[in-house]
């Protein structure tokens, strides 16, 4: 492995800033190499040392990490710290209060959708609320191993309920509160949930959403299938709707069923503040979280107790170089894995102070993110490239109105970040002094698997850089042959790390077929990847987002980056379209910056730019003006829908997870101009 920047080349390399080196957990590249070698060659020693920072009711027995990744040799499994007993809630709360004296430290600054709504929650307060909630769950009949569905917006009760489940050994299944009733129904049924926790309503920007009505519709759908197991529905009255003066208080009609529904406040009022934790086995389930599947049916990714806890804690500590006085802010929703690992479990396991944000980036104004950073003196900021590109459209003036001098480290998550957005993030938000940790991971991995370490890793814009400790990546070709040196192909991992998923809930066969059947002996990420001459990894897009044009494999991310480099382009998405000669051709959707005009001249400029940056083989056949792109509420582009539009296939499937379904109508209506 070559230290980037050690020999001359045209590509940009950014060295870690000097002021981070002094007290960093991993202060230089050689320390990273030494620890990485230990984690892969002596995993028993490495992970045993990590585990020493946590509380274990019983120690493990025998080998720390056992597994089989080869489907030809039997069932796929991973077992970590077998025989150990612990409790995740105890480790992230009681341990910090009793052993580290952090009771009065702020765990969360909750910032509501409106800047007028805020709450400061200390570790002591958090423990009291979690214990009360845990006692409420027990009173509702929830016991160890039961699954609780949580359909809540980004309010404190969401974290209270998650940790309460962990405290009593129940399994939580958080469903993003922007999902439809059908999506909620599907997840409640698949996870066999016995209790649902939801809220009466929620504001998203200026829009008031009746969450309870959606939850009721979901339960009705469950009843229609005669498989409803939910015995009670606990309803939180949203903080913004509690006030009698609230304009929504009189307009929101909360549907109610006295046999099923009960108010959260009524239960919590009389609940005890003391709750002994349930000591569970290291491999007992902690949570189920659903992610999209290629078949259309979501997969219930199952994560277990000890391995997930240690991996979320360690990745948070090292990737964000956590210090005791940090104020850390991850803008994700807890309905996604990022919110599980890097808002809840990872930060709390380190005794961190975090910002917990309910709102959206541009409400009530386009400077909301920067206002919050200034308000709480945020030191570590973790967000998605989608949000960065959105805020880029408004220029740097809204950023410069605020004092962002507290920032020390920036992070990105969710998708590869294009170099233009990377530079804007570093130069404008980070004022050229903050490293950008571009993290690659998945719901299935539990935590970061390819990532820079801020004081140790020289950065290349757009690269996820190098593997985290214990992670051994490889690149395979279509025939399953491992490629050495500079290469491009399928990204796989040759052995597990503690935080990897254990199965697809209730469907081990699907787990094995999805992740292990194609290349026996490897976990298959489903992503394409390029490794450069320094050993750095560049994610090139989902394998099903890769394009085979005239026998050449092209990545959507590479073409999208080339298009986005044009000064008129705000965002681009690329899919394939059948072609009589080439097999597939490129169909590009381009969103212009404000004031931009879509024209024949522009399309020719874009074609020329892609040709110049990638090669003639990548020249787009179709470029369509896209006033907006179909995205989920978490900001991910739904390329499945774009592929249908490119093919003029109006059977688009389920659109319930789209943030704005009207975008699809606009794209279909404009398609004729692009590819009639």
XYZ file of C-alpha atoms in Angstrom:
676
model
C 0.000 0.000 0.000
C 1.436 3.377 -1.042
C 0.916 6.513 1.021
C -1.051 8.830 -1.320
C 0.874 11.889 -2.329
C 4.192 10.090 -1.981
C 4.763 10.214 -5.724
C 3.767 12.731 -8.330
C 0.452 12.417 -10.134
C -2.295 14.616 -11.459
C -4.974 13.591 -8.948
C -5.663 15.692 -5.862
C -4.579 14.442 -2.446
C -5.355 16.290 0.766
C -3.208 15.581 3.805
C -4.713 15.554 7.331
C -4.638 18.991 9.007
C -1.811 19.487 11.482
C -4.055 20.498 14.377
C -5.784 17.092 14.383
C -2.598 15.052 14.682
C -1.584 15.831 18.254
C -4.327 14.131 20.261
C -5.959 11.915 17.619
C -6.880 8.324 18.441
C -5.137 7.264 15.217
C -2.578 10.053 14.701
C -0.861 8.968 11.493
C -0.927 6.540 8.572
C 1.612 4.150 10.109
C -0.524 3.799 13.240
C -3.496 2.979 11.001
C -1.457 0.293 9.201
C -0.271 -1.211 12.487
C -3.770 -1.390 13.975
C -5.248 -2.674 10.728
C -2.680 -5.468 10.591
C -3.464 -6.428 14.171
C -7.217 -6.409 13.515
C -6.917 -8.768 10.518
C -4.072 -11.033 11.652
C -4.935 -11.158 15.362
C -8.684 -10.494 15.481
C -9.118 -12.359 18.781
C -6.629 -10.071 20.516
C -7.885 -6.921 18.793
C -11.582 -7.360 19.597
C -10.927 -8.669 23.113
C -9.100 -5.411 23.855
C -11.990 -3.383 22.415
C -14.458 -5.344 24.553
C -12.569 -4.427 27.740
C -14.119 -0.947 27.629
C -17.620 -2.405 28.061
C -19.550 -4.181 30.797
C -20.126 -7.937 30.579
C -22.298 -9.797 33.045
C -20.637 -13.004 31.863
C -17.440 -13.209 29.783
C -17.298 -15.066 26.454
C -16.352 -18.713 26.279
C -13.958 -19.974 23.643
C -13.162 -18.342 20.323
C -14.262 -14.693 20.007
C -15.256 -14.720 16.306
C -16.580 -17.774 14.469
C -18.146 -17.851 11.021
C -18.792 -19.550 7.684
C -18.956 -17.420 4.517
C -18.808 -20.350 2.086
C -22.289 -21.524 1.139
C -20.840 -24.698 -0.382
C -19.667 -25.761 3.097
C -22.965 -25.345 4.917
C -25.204 -22.697 6.408
C -23.859 -19.134 6.562
C -23.372 -17.873 10.110
C -21.431 -15.367 12.224
C -20.989 -15.696 15.990
C -19.202 -13.126 18.146
C -18.305 -13.442 21.847
C -20.356 -16.602 22.242
C -21.304 -17.247 25.866
C -21.025 -13.602 26.932
C -23.981 -11.806 28.511
C -24.512 -8.060 28.510
C -27.099 -5.339 27.902
C -26.693 -2.606 25.287
C -28.795 -0.050 27.174
C -26.735 -0.566 30.331
C -23.542 -0.022 28.348
C -24.644 3.212 26.675
C -26.342 4.763 29.725
C -25.659 3.216 33.173
C -21.971 2.562 32.412
C -21.452 6.190 31.370
C -23.242 7.492 34.470
C -21.836 5.088 37.070
C -18.316 4.461 35.751
C -17.561 7.706 33.908
C -19.609 10.175 35.967
C -21.353 11.590 32.886
C -24.832 11.862 34.410
C -25.071 15.629 34.023
C -23.442 15.683 30.589
C -25.773 16.507 27.686
C -26.647 13.430 25.664
C -28.848 15.233 23.121
C -29.738 18.740 22.102
C -33.116 18.119 20.493
C -33.949 20.686 17.817
C -37.489 20.523 16.485
C -38.883 21.226 13.053
C -39.465 24.801 14.252
C -36.499 26.701 15.731
C -38.810 27.533 18.662
C -38.899 23.882 19.786
C -35.841 22.594 21.605
C -34.935 20.387 24.539
C -31.723 19.549 26.402
C -31.480 15.932 27.560
C -28.717 14.837 29.949
C -27.582 11.254 30.420
C -29.402 11.174 33.786
C -32.622 12.395 32.178
C -32.235 9.934 29.318
C -31.813 7.003 31.713
C -34.896 7.996 33.728
C -37.054 8.291 30.609
C -35.747 5.015 29.190
C -36.415 3.149 32.449
C -39.945 4.546 32.658
C -40.567 3.533 29.051
C -39.120 0.060 29.671
C -41.537 -0.409 32.565
C -44.393 0.761 30.336
C -43.446 -1.817 27.699
C -43.399 -4.565 30.315
C -46.790 -3.395 31.569
C -48.054 -3.674 27.975
C -46.972 -7.331 27.962
C -43.735 -6.935 26.010
C -41.141 -9.495 27.045
C -37.663 -10.574 26.005
C -37.581 -11.539 22.321
C -40.808 -9.721 21.392
C -40.642 -7.176 18.575
C -41.884 -3.593 18.975
C -42.639 -1.476 15.897
C -41.652 2.190 16.277
C -43.246 4.620 13.816
C -42.159 7.959 15.209
C -40.715 11.195 13.852
C -37.378 12.541 15.099
C -38.495 13.269 18.652
C -36.844 12.124 21.908
C -39.463 9.427 22.478
C -38.000 7.577 19.490
C -34.669 7.059 21.254
C -36.400 6.414 24.598
C -38.358 3.560 23.034
C -35.386 2.034 21.197
C -33.259 1.955 24.353
C -36.197 0.744 26.448
C -36.543 -2.243 24.119
C -32.825 -2.938 24.461
C -33.091 -2.671 28.248
C -35.707 -5.422 28.549
C -34.325 -7.650 25.785
C -37.074 -6.820 23.295
C -36.304 -6.264 19.615
C -37.091 -2.912 18.028
C -38.084 -2.395 14.428
C -38.011 1.314 13.592
C -40.003 2.285 10.514
C -39.190 5.661 8.969
C -42.102 7.991 9.751
C -42.276 9.118 6.127
C -43.270 5.656 4.904
C -46.786 4.904 3.716
C -49.370 2.802 5.515
C -48.654 -0.101 3.152
C -44.944 0.035 3.920
C -45.640 0.131 7.654
C -48.118 -2.734 7.361
C -45.613 -4.860 5.470
C -42.937 -4.334 8.115
C -45.248 -4.851 11.097
C -46.402 -8.162 9.639
C -42.996 -9.440 8.588
C -41.384 -8.654 11.963
C -44.370 -10.129 13.841
C -44.656 -7.026 16.028
C -46.758 -7.197 19.178
C -46.829 -3.464 19.945
C -46.790 -0.263 17.874
C -45.511 3.080 19.169
C -46.460 6.097 17.055
C -47.363 9.798 17.376
C -50.480 11.836 16.737
C -48.868 14.010 14.073
C -45.735 15.697 12.838
C -44.757 18.824 10.957
C -42.410 18.491 7.962
C -41.569 22.037 7.157
C -44.934 23.774 6.994
C -46.874 20.574 6.263
C -48.805 18.881 9.071
C -49.046 15.084 8.721
C -51.555 12.959 10.623
C -49.229 10.120 11.586
C -51.822 8.320 13.706
C -54.201 8.072 10.754
C -51.462 6.470 8.639
C -50.685 4.043 11.478
C -54.373 3.128 11.758
C -54.567 2.510 8.012
C -51.546 0.219 8.316
C -53.158 -1.782 11.118
C -56.381 -2.029 9.103
C -54.364 -3.473 6.225
C -52.869 -5.994 8.646
C -56.363 -6.994 9.806
C -57.456 -7.458 6.198
C -54.780 -10.132 5.938
C -55.929 -11.735 9.218
C -52.438 -11.671 10.648
C -52.423 -8.684 13.025
C -50.465 -9.443 16.213
C -50.339 -5.869 17.546
C -52.202 -5.820 20.869
C -51.758 -2.137 21.742
C -50.856 1.125 20.018
C -49.050 3.653 22.227
C -49.505 7.219 20.938
C -47.107 10.074 21.690
C -48.521 13.586 21.593
C -45.971 15.500 19.532
C -44.233 18.365 21.342
C -45.330 20.850 18.658
C -48.976 19.813 19.124
C -49.101 19.857 22.943
C -49.717 23.575 23.316
C -53.302 24.733 23.362
C -52.072 27.741 21.387
C -50.751 25.558 18.603
C -52.563 26.251 15.339
C -52.508 22.508 14.701
C -54.029 21.586 18.045
C -57.521 22.294 16.814
C -57.076 21.064 13.257
C -55.492 17.644 13.824
C -58.166 15.025 14.380
C -56.574 12.005 16.046
C -58.537 8.824 15.287
C -58.962 6.700 18.392
C -59.857 3.142 19.360
C -60.346 2.729 23.137
C -59.687 -1.008 22.847
C -56.332 -0.548 21.120
C -54.965 2.954 21.678
C -53.402 4.461 24.781
C -51.643 7.803 25.308
C -47.912 7.698 26.047
C -48.192 10.417 28.727
C -50.847 8.497 30.664
C -48.610 5.437 30.835
C -45.364 7.280 31.580
C -46.829 9.420 34.360
C -47.087 6.578 36.853
C -44.199 4.405 35.622
C -41.264 3.734 37.931
C -37.937 5.411 37.199
C -36.043 2.241 38.090
C -35.766 -0.740 35.773
C -33.268 -3.557 36.081
C -31.762 -4.490 32.722
C -32.357 -7.887 31.159
C -28.992 -9.596 30.656
C -29.001 -11.121 27.202
C -26.684 -13.354 25.193
C -24.113 -11.738 22.915
C -25.910 -13.100 19.835
C -29.447 -12.266 20.973
C -31.191 -9.921 18.487
C -31.056 -6.178 19.145
C -33.069 -4.815 16.220
C -34.570 -5.486 12.802
C -34.284 -2.775 10.183
C -35.801 -3.100 6.730
C -33.938 -2.257 3.551
C -34.953 -2.426 -0.086
C -34.723 -5.738 -1.885
C -34.301 -6.409 -5.587
C -37.549 -8.387 -5.550
C -39.473 -5.385 -4.240
C -40.141 -7.034 -0.864
C -38.082 -5.314 1.868
C -35.481 -7.380 3.708
C -35.522 -7.428 7.505
C -31.838 -7.005 8.348
C -31.175 -8.528 11.770
C -28.427 -7.151 14.003
C -27.416 -8.729 17.295
C -26.208 -7.416 20.625
C -22.476 -7.573 21.356
C -20.972 -7.340 17.886
C -23.158 -4.453 16.788
C -22.500 -2.516 20.013
C -18.717 -2.827 19.780
C -18.552 -2.063 16.078
C -20.849 0.993 16.211
C -18.892 2.298 19.206
C -15.441 1.762 17.701
C -16.243 3.161 14.250
C -17.776 6.269 15.827
C -14.766 6.781 18.097
C -12.148 6.464 15.345
C -13.905 7.781 12.224
C -15.048 10.976 13.954
C -12.002 11.032 16.274
C -14.379 11.610 19.175
C -13.266 13.905 21.993
C -15.044 14.404 25.303
C -15.928 18.050 24.566
C -17.290 17.446 21.051
C -20.767 18.406 19.925
C -21.554 15.960 17.145
C -24.391 16.235 14.636
C -25.585 13.576 12.236
C -28.485 14.906 10.138
C -29.913 11.466 9.290
C -33.256 10.110 10.442
C -33.191 7.327 13.023
C -35.526 5.432 10.692
C -32.387 4.535 8.705
C -29.291 2.599 9.766
C -27.243 5.824 9.943
C -29.528 7.046 12.707
C -29.261 3.745 14.570
C -25.469 3.533 14.457
C -24.401 7.180 14.399
C -27.119 9.074 16.241
C -28.081 6.518 18.866
C -25.814 3.589 19.688
C -22.346 4.682 18.519
C -22.361 8.182 20.047
C -24.048 7.140 23.310
C -21.614 4.241 23.763
C -18.845 6.858 23.716
C -20.593 9.237 26.099
C -20.978 11.787 23.309
C -23.140 14.890 23.077
C -25.230 14.917 19.914
C -27.683 17.147 18.097
C -30.977 15.374 17.374
C -32.725 17.245 14.553
C -36.312 16.822 13.455
C -36.462 19.340 10.640
C -35.364 19.717 7.021
C -32.370 21.604 5.585
C -34.272 24.545 4.101
C -37.039 25.253 6.651
C -37.819 27.895 7.746
C -34.893 29.211 5.677
C -31.994 27.862 3.618
C -29.490 28.542 6.398
C -31.086 26.203 8.959
C -28.159 23.750 9.042
C -25.609 26.519 9.464
C -27.746 28.221 12.106
C -27.809 25.017 14.173
C -24.056 24.494 13.836
C -23.480 28.022 15.127
C -26.090 27.670 17.880
C -24.667 24.504 19.451
C -21.019 25.022 18.398
C -21.041 21.723 16.492
C -17.552 20.229 16.052
C -18.298 17.120 13.941
C -20.922 17.258 11.173
C -22.168 14.185 9.257
C -24.640 14.545 6.372
C -25.569 13.197 2.932
C -24.247 14.289 -0.475
C -27.875 14.879 -1.494
C -28.224 17.526 1.214
C -24.895 19.086 0.231
C -25.928 19.348 -3.430
C -29.292 20.816 -2.424
C -27.609 23.518 -0.346
C -25.023 24.182 -3.061
C -27.853 25.423 -5.273
C -28.270 28.410 -2.955
C -24.591 29.333 -3.154
C -22.158 30.108 -0.379
C -23.786 33.336 0.857
C -26.240 31.571 3.239
C -23.286 29.660 4.733
C -21.147 32.762 5.225
C -23.834 34.436 7.346
C -23.026 32.048 10.196
C -19.989 31.307 12.334
C -18.926 27.741 11.539
C -15.538 28.102 13.212
C -16.315 25.320 15.707
C -16.264 22.637 12.989
C -13.282 20.265 13.009
C -14.400 17.219 10.979
C -16.990 16.806 8.197
C -18.495 13.508 7.080
C -20.654 12.163 4.264
C -22.886 9.101 4.124
C -25.434 7.397 1.889
C -23.838 7.469 -1.556
C -20.538 8.335 -3.222
C -19.979 12.083 -3.205
C -19.053 13.712 -6.491
C -15.830 15.776 -6.400
C -17.591 19.115 -7.016
C -19.802 18.627 -3.948
C -16.796 17.350 -1.941
C -14.845 20.520 -2.689
C -17.779 22.807 -1.908
C -18.341 20.989 1.403
C -14.678 21.201 2.377
C -13.996 24.709 1.074
C -17.216 26.554 1.926
C -18.606 24.671 4.953
C -15.275 23.472 6.339
C -13.415 26.643 5.358
C -10.623 24.422 3.874
C -9.488 23.297 7.341
C -11.793 20.304 7.987
C -11.117 16.841 6.568
C -14.065 15.158 4.866
C -14.572 11.528 5.926
C -16.448 9.949 3.009
C -17.853 6.781 4.588
C -19.024 3.693 2.729
C -21.228 1.172 4.511
C -24.681 -0.412 4.360
C -27.636 -1.330 6.541
C -26.212 -4.831 6.379
C -22.700 -3.902 7.573
C -23.871 -2.170 10.756
C -21.121 0.453 10.554
C -18.427 1.949 8.372
C -16.417 -0.568 6.326
C -14.470 1.719 3.954
C -13.603 5.100 5.425
C -10.842 7.606 6.022
C -9.615 8.298 9.553
C -9.368 12.089 9.856
C -5.826 12.412 11.244
C -4.342 9.386 9.500
C -5.717 9.084 5.966
C -4.747 11.381 3.077
C -7.965 12.174 1.217
C -8.933 11.912 -2.431
C -12.223 13.637 -3.324
C -14.811 10.965 -4.126
C -12.919 8.004 -2.647
C -14.020 6.068 0.443
C -10.269 5.377 0.783
C -9.347 2.325 2.889
C -10.919 -0.449 4.992
C -11.779 -0.015 8.656
C -10.250 -2.322 11.244
C -11.194 -5.969 10.805
C -12.587 -5.431 7.303
C -10.910 -7.275 4.400
C -12.196 -6.117 1.000
C -11.525 -7.789 -2.334
C -12.487 -7.064 -5.932
C -13.761 -9.906 -8.112
C -14.563 -10.152 -11.798
C -17.745 -11.674 -13.194
C -16.206 -15.172 -12.980
C -15.389 -14.781 -9.280
C -11.649 -14.411 -9.853
C -9.920 -12.076 -7.415
C -8.275 -9.059 -9.057
C -5.028 -7.673 -7.676
C -3.610 -4.154 -7.828
C -5.477 -1.556 -9.850
C -8.802 -3.139 -10.744
C -12.538 -2.645 -11.136
C -15.304 -5.133 -10.456
C -17.493 -6.484 -7.658
C -16.762 -5.308 -4.106
C -16.804 -8.227 -1.676
C -15.498 -8.964 1.823
C -13.631 -12.133 2.691
C -14.441 -12.393 6.406
C -16.871 -10.837 8.903
C -16.421 -8.015 11.392
C -18.477 -7.970 14.612
C -21.188 -5.571 13.350
C -22.223 -7.415 10.194
C -25.862 -8.546 9.896
C -26.642 -12.080 11.023
C -29.556 -12.976 8.758
C -32.658 -11.718 6.972
C -35.328 -11.995 9.630
C -37.373 -15.144 9.075
C -35.657 -15.955 5.785
C -32.177 -17.475 6.042
C -32.443 -18.732 2.456
C -32.906 -15.196 1.128
C -29.961 -14.053 3.269
C -27.684 -16.680 1.768
C -28.910 -16.212 -1.804
C -28.633 -12.421 -1.691
C -25.212 -12.039 -0.105
C -23.280 -15.306 -0.462
C -24.508 -17.406 -3.398
C -22.905 -15.483 -6.286
C -19.342 -15.774 -4.946
C -19.004 -18.556 -2.318
C -16.562 -17.602 0.431
C -17.331 -13.875 0.213
C -19.956 -11.422 1.437
C -21.205 -9.675 -1.730
C -22.038 -6.010 -1.195
C -23.935 -5.558 -4.464
C -21.707 -2.587 -5.257
C -19.158 -2.089 -7.976
C -15.772 -0.760 -6.963
C -12.493 0.471 -8.387
C -9.150 0.176 -6.602
C -6.458 2.646 -7.652
C -2.658 2.418 -7.637
C -2.503 3.456 -3.954
C -4.960 0.768 -2.879
C -7.740 3.323 -2.427
C -11.327 2.162 -3.039
C -13.814 4.114 -5.160
C -17.459 2.989 -5.074
C -18.777 3.008 -8.644
C -22.462 2.341 -7.933
C -24.771 -0.548 -7.323
C -24.105 -3.528 -9.558
C -27.651 -3.201 -10.881
C -26.812 0.454 -11.617
C -23.828 -0.534 -13.711
C -24.135 -0.345 -17.456
C -22.873 -2.771 -20.066
C -22.359 -0.680 -23.210
C -20.868 -2.556 -26.152
C -19.309 -5.055 -23.762
C -17.794 -2.376 -21.540
C -18.845 -2.038 -17.912
C -19.594 1.589 -16.988
C -20.637 2.861 -13.577
C -23.519 5.272 -13.163
C -21.584 7.182 -10.473
C -18.724 7.915 -12.858
C -21.009 9.285 -15.597
C -23.087 11.228 -13.067
C -19.938 12.823 -11.670
C -18.835 13.864 -15.167
C -22.228 15.475 -15.845
C -22.320 17.185 -12.436
C -18.951 18.797 -13.093
C -20.615 21.061 -15.671
C -21.227 24.490 -14.092
C -24.903 24.495 -15.139
C -25.733 21.102 -13.551
C -26.972 20.748 -9.967
C -27.544 16.993 -10.035
C -27.609 14.089 -12.467
C -28.854 10.508 -12.522
C -27.952 7.946 -15.158
C -29.662 4.662 -16.060
C -29.520 2.215 -18.915
C -31.908 1.887 -21.848
C -31.983 -1.015 -24.312
C -30.145 -0.335 -27.579
C -30.385 -2.387 -30.740
C -26.632 -2.267 -31.420
C -24.886 -1.558 -28.123
C -27.096 -3.719 -25.942
C -27.531 -0.826 -23.536
C -27.070 2.909 -23.881
C -26.936 5.784 -21.442
C -30.080 7.702 -20.562
C -29.280 10.752 -18.417
C -31.570 12.875 -16.259
C -30.101 16.297 -15.526
C -31.308 18.864 -12.969
C -30.025 22.365 -13.643
C -29.026 24.998 -11.127
C -31.459 27.849 -10.529
C -31.650 30.119 -13.549
C -30.201 27.488 -15.885
C -31.745 26.927 -19.308
C -31.945 23.504 -20.918
C -31.006 23.691 -24.597
C -29.553 21.727 -27.489
C -26.272 23.585 -26.959
C -26.152 22.445 -23.340
C -26.840 18.793 -24.215
C -23.985 18.852 -26.720
C -21.687 20.386 -24.098
C -22.648 17.652 -21.644
C -22.050 14.885 -24.186
C -18.664 16.355 -24.995
C -17.786 16.633 -21.304
C -18.622 12.982 -20.607
C -16.631 11.922 -23.687
C -13.659 13.926 -22.498
C -13.779 12.762 -18.882
C -14.505 9.061 -19.434
C -14.190 8.228 -23.140
C -16.290 7.930 -26.308
C -17.855 4.676 -25.078
C -19.604 6.643 -22.312
C -21.198 9.242 -24.593
C -24.859 9.587 -23.533
C -27.482 8.765 -26.155
C -30.234 10.609 -24.299
C -30.114 13.612 -21.979
C -33.418 14.694 -20.461
C -34.184 17.853 -18.533
C -35.275 16.847 -15.018
C -36.751 19.652 -12.897
C -36.582 17.135 -10.058
C -35.529 13.525 -9.490
C -37.640 10.807 -7.841
C -36.212 10.432 -4.344
C -37.142 8.719 -1.130
C -37.652 10.943 1.866
C -34.127 10.103 2.971
C -32.828 11.606 -0.278
C -31.912 8.479 -2.232
C -32.611 8.586 -5.951
C -34.973 5.781 -7.017
C -33.236 4.643 -10.184
C -35.723 1.820 -10.592
C -38.326 4.447 -11.507
C -35.927 6.266 -13.818
C -35.230 3.013 -15.677
C -38.971 2.603 -16.289
C -39.227 6.184 -17.566
C -36.214 5.734 -19.854
C -37.865 2.631 -21.350
C -41.249 4.399 -21.640
C -42.694 1.781 -19.303
C -45.569 3.411 -17.446
C -45.976 0.456 -15.037
C -43.837 2.138 -12.388
C -44.701 -0.032 -9.386
C -45.021 1.232 -5.816
C -44.431 4.991 -5.527
C -45.442 5.281 -1.847
C -41.913 5.917 -0.604
C -41.355 8.905 -2.901
C -40.953 12.299 -1.271
C -42.753 13.945 -4.217
C -44.664 11.633 -6.625
C -45.470 14.598 -8.912
C -41.844 14.551 -10.067
C -42.593 11.321 -11.938
C -45.443 12.895 -13.927
C -43.181 15.762 -14.981
C -40.432 13.385 -16.103
C -42.855 11.235 -18.095
C -44.338 14.272 -19.816
C -40.916 15.568 -20.829
C -39.594 12.197 -21.863
C -40.959 12.457 -25.399
C -38.629 15.334 -26.160
C -35.654 13.271 -25.090
C -36.384 9.860 -26.542
C -39.581 9.787 -28.549
